[in-house]
Each structure stands twice: as structure tokens, then as C-alpha cells.
């Protein structure tokens, strides 16, 4: 069994993917070729956002968002300590201070109730992370940000591309949405890639300039930028993958439901995360909470089931970040970091594999 099955997906799309790659090899425009614009148009329409700007990775998307907003030394950016490091890394990279706010125990997403107390006059942005594939309470977070002044809300939708929040797509739920096309994400390319979404034309223009060395025209540099383009081949591959993406999203949601039923029915001693009313999760990771995780993980491995831990240590306890933030305990993040375990997940996981994993989890947690 694979933790993430990319081979079955490739087999299902082989003809389309190969043809798309061949077309790029034939025209030879490897950087900012026609597939890049085509992909951005398709994606903007998919999430229903005014603008999509593709970039070299999800990390670059977040970095470019902060650069476009002019965030830097002296500024504070609020985010979750229970996320992949990139979310906080970009805050430190622009010279701002990451301020960690604890998460909800049942969703692992930023706890909006704790936000107000963390906002100061230096707060310039909030980066809620739609972890494991479920959007945060984005309307509530945006409302608090608006109440407290000019605070930008940037959704880290790296894991939630395809998920919905009251009928709207993740990535288009706040002023800026950032996503990743790392191979293991719900929409994954065959290398690195990412994208930003916004309805604000001036911000979209800034993203477009920053991703190519701050150029507004060839060799005319209006701002400091980076080498942050997504390459044409990766856009071409994702154009082919979009042909199956709606099916994959529906199947991921269905597998999430089947996992929940099967784990409950199996009597496994595992706590499930909640998907809140009005939202869907695309389950970038199907993650549950157990006691004695290392032992459980070892037993599942012996049963032939690969697992992973997202994430074993919250960022406020990571050596590089502990020195940047206040030494406040963040108990929910710490509890989750000790207990979470991610089970095999991909759209091509069969129902019988789901049953098999649930039964093995029951055994492993006895
Ligand atoms: C993967 C991920 C990123 C970074 O995306 P890359 O494309 O790997 O740079 C950022 N935030 C979260 C929550 C992620 O899961």
C-alpha cells in the first residue's frame, strides 16, 4: 500500500499528460510559455477568483504575498504554530515577527476566538492555515481582522485546494489565497509549483512583478523580487490533471467519510477530526489522534501500512523559531503534535484498503 498513490493517477492520465509534455517540448517555451497563462485562467475560474498568479512553490506564494503587502521589520504576522514550517518561515524571511496563536483541538485550524487578544498595532497580516484540507473559519477571521484595522488575511491553502467553505472554494476566501502544487498535495505537479489568488488587480500586478525579479517590463525593475516562476512543464502537467480533479476531490471527500465510519465501527481507540458544517475537507492528509503514537505507528508498519506524522513538533518549539517568539505555551498544538498520525490517503485508495487500515488501527490501538 502507498501512503500517497501517484502511480495509479498517472496511469489514468498517461495519454493526456504525455501529450501535454510533448507539446511543451515541441514549442520550447519552458519559462512563462502559453501553458502558464492557460493554467492561470483555468485556476482562477476554478476557485472563482479575479486573478491567479502561478509561482515556483507554495512557499514562494506565501513569501510573495508578504512582499507585495510590504511587510517587513517591525511588523507582526499572526499564524498557526501547528503547520508546515514554510508558513512561519516566510514571515521570518521578510524580517517580520511570527506571532503564534493556538489551534482548535477538533479541526487543528487556527482558533479564531484567540485572535483578538493576539492583535497589536504592529499586526499587519494573519495567515490562517487550512490544515489537512479543511478551510479555517475564514469569514470569522476576516471579520476580526477588518474590525481591528488594516490587517490582511492570507489563507495558506496549500493543503486545501479543492475544498469548500459555505460553497466558496478555498484559496478565494480572503484578500489573498496561497496554494502549493507539491506532488503530495491534493492538486500536485511533478516537481514544485504554487499559486496566489486575489480579486485585487493591483496586488495581482505586484505578484506578477515580484515572481520575476520585480520586473514591470523586461529589464525594468520597479521593486525587489525573486526568481519565483512556475515552469511551463509543470503548468502543462496540471492542465492535464485538471481533467480528473473534480472526480478526485469528490472521491477524497468520500474516502474521508468512509474512513470515519470504518474507524468508528472498528472500535479503534482513535479520535477523529471534525469537519465543520458548511465546509468540506479534501483530506490532504487523513489524520487522526491516538495515544502512544510511536507504538501505533510501528504496529501499522508491521501490518504493511505506511503512515506519517504531520507535524511532530509545533513551530514555537522549533529551535529556529523559539527564539523569535514569546515563550507562551500553546497547549492544543502541543497535544496535537504528540498525538497525530496520518493514514494512507489519495483519491485512488480503494474502499477495501480503507477497511483494512481501519481494522489494523483497531489492532494497533488495543
Ligand atoms: C506544503 C505546504 C507549504 C509549502 O508549499 P511548497 O510548495 O512545498 O513550498 C506551505 N504551507 C503548508 C500548510 C503546506 O502544507
JSON list of N, CA and C and ligand atoms in Angstrom, two decimals, residues 56-60 62 83-87 129-131 156-159 179-182 185 192-194 285 311, ligand 1:
[
{"chain": "A", "resi": 56, "resn": "UNK", "atom": "N", "xyz": [6.71, 29.51, -8.18]},
{"chain": "A", "resi": 56, "resn": "UNK", "atom": "CA", "xyz": [7.59, 28.34, -8.15]},
{"chain": "A", "resi": 56, "resn": "UNK", "atom": "C", "xyz": [7.27, 27.33, -7.05]},
{"chain": "A", "resi": 57, "resn": "UNK", "atom": "N", "xyz": [6.56, 27.76, -6.01]},
{"chain": "A", "resi": 57, "resn": "UNK", "atom": "CA", "xyz": [6.21, 26.83, -4.92]},
{"chain": "A", "resi": 57, "resn": "UNK", "atom": "C", "xyz": [5.16, 27.48, -4.04]},
{"chain": "A", "resi": 58, "resn": "UNK", "atom": "N", "xyz": [4.60, 26.69, -3.13]},
{"chain": "A", "resi": 58, "resn": "UNK", "atom": "CA", "xyz": [3.68, 27.24, -2.15]},
{"chain": "A", "resi": 58, "resn": "UNK", "atom": "C", "xyz": [4.39, 28.21, -1.22]},
{"chain": "A", "resi": 59, "resn": "UNK", "atom": "N", "xyz": [5.64, 27.90, -0.90]},
{"chain": "A", "resi": 59, "resn": "UNK", "atom": "CA", "xyz": [6.44, 28.78, -0.05]},
{"chain": "A", "resi": 59, "resn": "UNK", "atom": "C", "xyz": [6.63, 30.14, -0.72]},
{"chain": "A", "resi": 60, "resn": "UNK", "atom": "N", "xyz": [6.96, 30.12, -2.02]},
{"chain": "A", "resi": 60, "resn": "UNK", "atom": "CA", "xyz": [7.12, 31.39, -2.74]},
{"chain": "A", "resi": 60, "resn": "UNK", "atom": "C", "xyz": [5.81, 32.15, -2.81]},
{"chain": "A", "resi": 62, "resn": "UNK", "atom": "N", "xyz": [3.48, 32.31, -0.51]},
{"chain": "A", "resi": 62, "resn": "UNK", "atom": "CA", "xyz": [3.34, 33.00, 0.78]},
{"chain": "A", "resi": 62, "resn": "UNK", "atom": "C", "xyz": [4.34, 34.15, 0.90]},
{"chain": "A", "resi": 83, "resn": "UNK", "atom": "N", "xyz": [1.68, 23.77, 11.83]},
{"chain": "A", "resi": 83, "resn": "UNK", "atom": "CA", "xyz": [1.65, 23.81, 10.37]},
{"chain": "A", "resi": 83, "resn": "UNK", "atom": "C", "xyz": [3.01, 23.40, 9.85]},
{"chain": "A", "resi": 84, "resn": "UNK", "atom": "N", "xyz": [3.09, 23.23, 8.52]},
{"chain": "A", "resi": 84, "resn": "UNK", "atom": "CA", "xyz": [4.39, 23.04, 7.89]},
{"chain": "A", "resi": 84, "resn": "UNK", "atom": "C", "xyz": [5.19, 24.33, 8.07]},
{"chain": "A", "resi": 85, "resn": "UNK", "atom": "N", "xyz": [6.49, 24.18, 8.25]},
{"chain": "A", "resi": 85, "resn": "UNK", "atom": "CA", "xyz": [7.35, 25.30, 8.63]},
{"chain": "A", "resi": 85, "resn": "UNK", "atom": "C", "xyz": [7.29, 26.49, 7.66]},
{"chain": "A", "resi": 86, "resn": "UNK", "atom": "N", "xyz": [6.98, 26.23, 6.40]},
{"chain": "A", "resi": 86, "resn": "UNK", "atom": "CA", "xyz": [7.01, 27.30, 5.39]},
{"chain": "A", "resi": 86, "resn": "UNK", "atom": "C", "xyz": [6.14, 28.50, 5.78]},
{"chain": "A", "resi": 87, "resn": "UNK", "atom": "N", "xyz": [5.02, 28.23, 6.44]},
{"chain": "A", "resi": 87, "resn": "UNK", "atom": "CA", "xyz": [4.08, 29.30, 6.80]},
{"chain": "A", "resi": 87, "resn": "UNK", "atom": "C", "xyz": [4.75, 30.36, 7.66]},
{"chain": "A", "resi": 129, "resn": "UNK", "atom": "N", "xyz": [-4.06, 28.73, 8.41]},
{"chain": "A", "resi": 129, "resn": "UNK", "atom": "CA", "xyz": [-3.66, 27.57, 7.59]},
{"chain": "A", "resi": 129, "resn": "UNK", "atom": "C", "xyz": [-4.83, 26.59, 7.54]},
{"chain": "A", "resi": 130, "resn": "UNK", "atom": "N", "xyz": [-5.32, 26.31, 6.36]},
{"chain": "A", "resi": 130, "resn": "UNK", "atom": "CA", "xyz": [-6.43, 25.36, 6.21]},
{"chain": "A", "resi": 130, "resn": "UNK", "atom": "C", "xyz": [-5.85, 23.95, 6.23]},
{"chain": "A", "resi": 131, "resn": "UNK", "atom": "N", "xyz": [-5.56, 23.50, 7.45]},
{"chain": "A", "resi": 131, "resn": "UNK", "atom": "CA", "xyz": [-4.75, 22.30, 7.63]},
{"chain": "A", "resi": 131, "resn": "UNK", "atom": "C", "xyz": [-5.50, 21.01, 7.28]},
{"chain": "A", "resi": 156, "resn": "UNK", "atom": "N", "xyz": [-3.41, 30.21, 3.90]},
{"chain": "A", "resi": 156, "resn": "UNK", "atom": "CA", "xyz": [-2.46, 29.19, 3.45]},
{"chain": "A", "resi": 156, "resn": "UNK", "atom": "C", "xyz": [-3.30, 27.97, 3.06]},
{"chain": "A", "resi": 157, "resn": "UNK", "atom": "N", "xyz": [-3.60, 27.90, 1.76]},
{"chain": "A", "resi": 157, "resn": "UNK", "atom": "CA", "xyz": [-4.47, 26.84, 1.23]},
{"chain": "A", "resi": 157, "resn": "UNK", "atom": "C", "xyz": [-3.64, 25.75, 0.56]},
{"chain": "A", "resi": 158, "resn": "UNK", "atom": "N", "xyz": [-2.40, 25.57, 1.03]},
{"chain": "A", "resi": 158, "resn": "UNK", "atom": "CA", "xyz": [-1.51, 24.58, 0.41]},
{"chain": "A", "resi": 158, "resn": "UNK", "atom": "C", "xyz": [-2.10, 23.17, 0.49]},
{"chain": "A", "resi": 159, "resn": "UNK", "atom": "N", "xyz": [-2.88, 22.90, 1.55]},
{"chain": "A", "resi": 159, "resn": "UNK", "atom": "CA", "xyz": [-3.42, 21.55, 1.72]},
{"chain": "A", "resi": 159, "resn": "UNK", "atom": "C", "xyz": [-4.90, 21.47, 1.36]},
{"chain": "A", "resi": 179, "resn": "UNK", "atom": "N", "xyz": [-1.59, 28.68, -2.58]},
{"chain": "A", "resi": 179, "resn": "UNK", "atom": "CA", "xyz": [-1.62, 27.23, -2.56]},
{"chain": "A", "resi": 179, "resn": "UNK", "atom": "C", "xyz": [-0.32, 26.65, -3.11]},
{"chain": "A", "resi": 180, "resn": "UNK", "atom": "N", "xyz": [-0.20, 25.33, -2.99]},
{"chain": "A", "resi": 180, "resn": "UNK", "atom": "CA", "xyz": [1.01, 24.62, -3.40]},
{"chain": "A", "resi": 180, "resn": "UNK", "atom": "C", "xyz": [0.64, 23.46, -4.30]},
{"chain": "A", "resi": 181, "resn": "UNK", "atom": "N", "xyz": [1.51, 23.18, -5.27]},
{"chain": "A", "resi": 181, "resn": "UNK", "atom": "CA", "xyz": [1.31, 22.01, -6.14]},
{"chain": "A", "resi": 181, "resn": "UNK", "atom": "C", "xyz": [2.41, 20.98, -5.95]},
{"chain": "A", "resi": 182, "resn": "UNK", "atom": "N", "xyz": [3.03, 21.00, -4.77]},
{"chain": "A", "resi": 182, "resn": "UNK", "atom": "CA", "xyz": [3.99, 19.94, -4.40]},
{"chain": "A", "resi": 182, "resn": "UNK", "atom": "C", "xyz": [3.31, 18.60, -4.70]},
{"chain": "A", "resi": 185, "resn": "UNK", "atom": "N", "xyz": [0.35, 17.17, -2.63]},
{"chain": "A", "resi": 185, "resn": "UNK", "atom": "CA", "xyz": [-0.82, 17.98, -2.28]},
{"chain": "A", "resi": 185, "resn": "UNK", "atom": "C", "xyz": [-2.03, 17.51, -3.11]},
{"chain": "A", "resi": 192, "resn": "UNK", "atom": "N", "xyz": [7.97, 21.22, -8.22]},
{"chain": "A", "resi": 192, "resn": "UNK", "atom": "CA", "xyz": [7.47, 22.27, -7.34]},
{"chain": "A", "resi": 192, "resn": "UNK", "atom": "C", "xyz": [6.58, 23.24, -8.11]},
{"chain": "A", "resi": 193, "resn": "UNK", "atom": "N", "xyz": [5.59, 23.77, -7.42]},
{"chain": "A", "resi": 193, "resn": "UNK", "atom": "CA", "xyz": [4.72, 24.78, -8.02]},
{"chain": "A", "resi": 193, "resn": "UNK", "atom": "C", "xyz": [3.80, 25.36, -6.97]},
{"chain": "A", "resi": 194, "resn": "UNK", "atom": "N", "xyz": [3.22, 26.50, -7.26]},
{"chain": "A", "resi": 194, "resn": "UNK", "atom": "CA", "xyz": [2.29, 27.12, -6.33]},
{"chain": "A", "resi": 194, "resn": "UNK", "atom": "C", "xyz": [1.53, 28.22, -7.04]},
{"chain": "A", "resi": 285, "resn": "UNK", "atom": "N", "xyz": [-4.16, 15.18, 4.11]},
{"chain": "A", "resi": 285, "resn": "UNK", "atom": "CA", "xyz": [-3.75, 14.09, 4.98]},
{"chain": "A", "resi": 285, "resn": "UNK", "atom": "C", "xyz": [-4.99, 13.61, 5.71]},
{"chain": "A", "resi": 311, "resn": "UNK", "atom": "N", "xyz": [2.22, 17.31, 12.41]},
{"chain": "A", "resi": 311, "resn": "UNK", "atom": "CA", "xyz": [3.65, 17.53, 12.46]},
{"chain": "A", "resi": 311, "resn": "UNK", "atom": "C", "xyz": [4.11, 17.17, 13.86]},
{"chain": "B", "resi": 1, "resn": "LIG", "atom": "C1", "xyz": [3.26, 22.27, 1.53]},
{"chain": "B", "resi": 1, "resn": "LIG", "atom": "C2", "xyz": [2.92, 23.42, 2.36]},
{"chain": "B", "resi": 1, "resn": "LIG", "atom": "C3", "xyz": [3.51, 24.69, 2.17]},
{"chain": "B", "resi": 1, "resn": "LIG", "atom": "C4", "xyz": [4.64, 24.93, 1.22]},
{"chain": "B", "resi": 1, "resn": "LIG", "atom": "O1", "xyz": [4.42, 24.54, -0.10]},
{"chain": "B", "resi": 1, "resn": "LIG", "atom": "P1", "xyz": [5.67, 24.16, -1.02]},
{"chain": "B", "resi": 1, "resn": "LIG", "atom": "O2", "xyz": [5.07, 24.09, -2.38]},
{"chain": "B", "resi": 1, "resn": "LIG", "atom": "O3", "xyz": [6.19, 22.85, -0.54]},
{"chain": "B", "resi": 1, "resn": "LIG", "atom": "O4", "xyz": [6.68, 25.23, -0.91]},
{"chain": "B", "resi": 1, "resn": "LIG", "atom": "C5", "xyz": [3.08, 25.74, 2.95]},
{"chain": "B", "resi": 1, "resn": "LIG", "atom": "N1", "xyz": [2.14, 25.58, 3.88]},
{"chain": "B", "resi": 1, "resn": "LIG", "atom": "C6", "xyz": [1.55, 24.38, 4.11]},
{"chain": "B", "resi": 1, "resn": "LIG", "atom": "C7", "xyz": [0.50, 24.28, 5.15]},
{"chain": "B", "resi": 1, "resn": "LIG", "atom": "C8", "xyz": [1.95, 23.26, 3.38]},
{"chain": "B", "resi": 1, "resn": "LIG", "atom": "O5", "xyz": [1.38, 22.07, 3.62]}
]
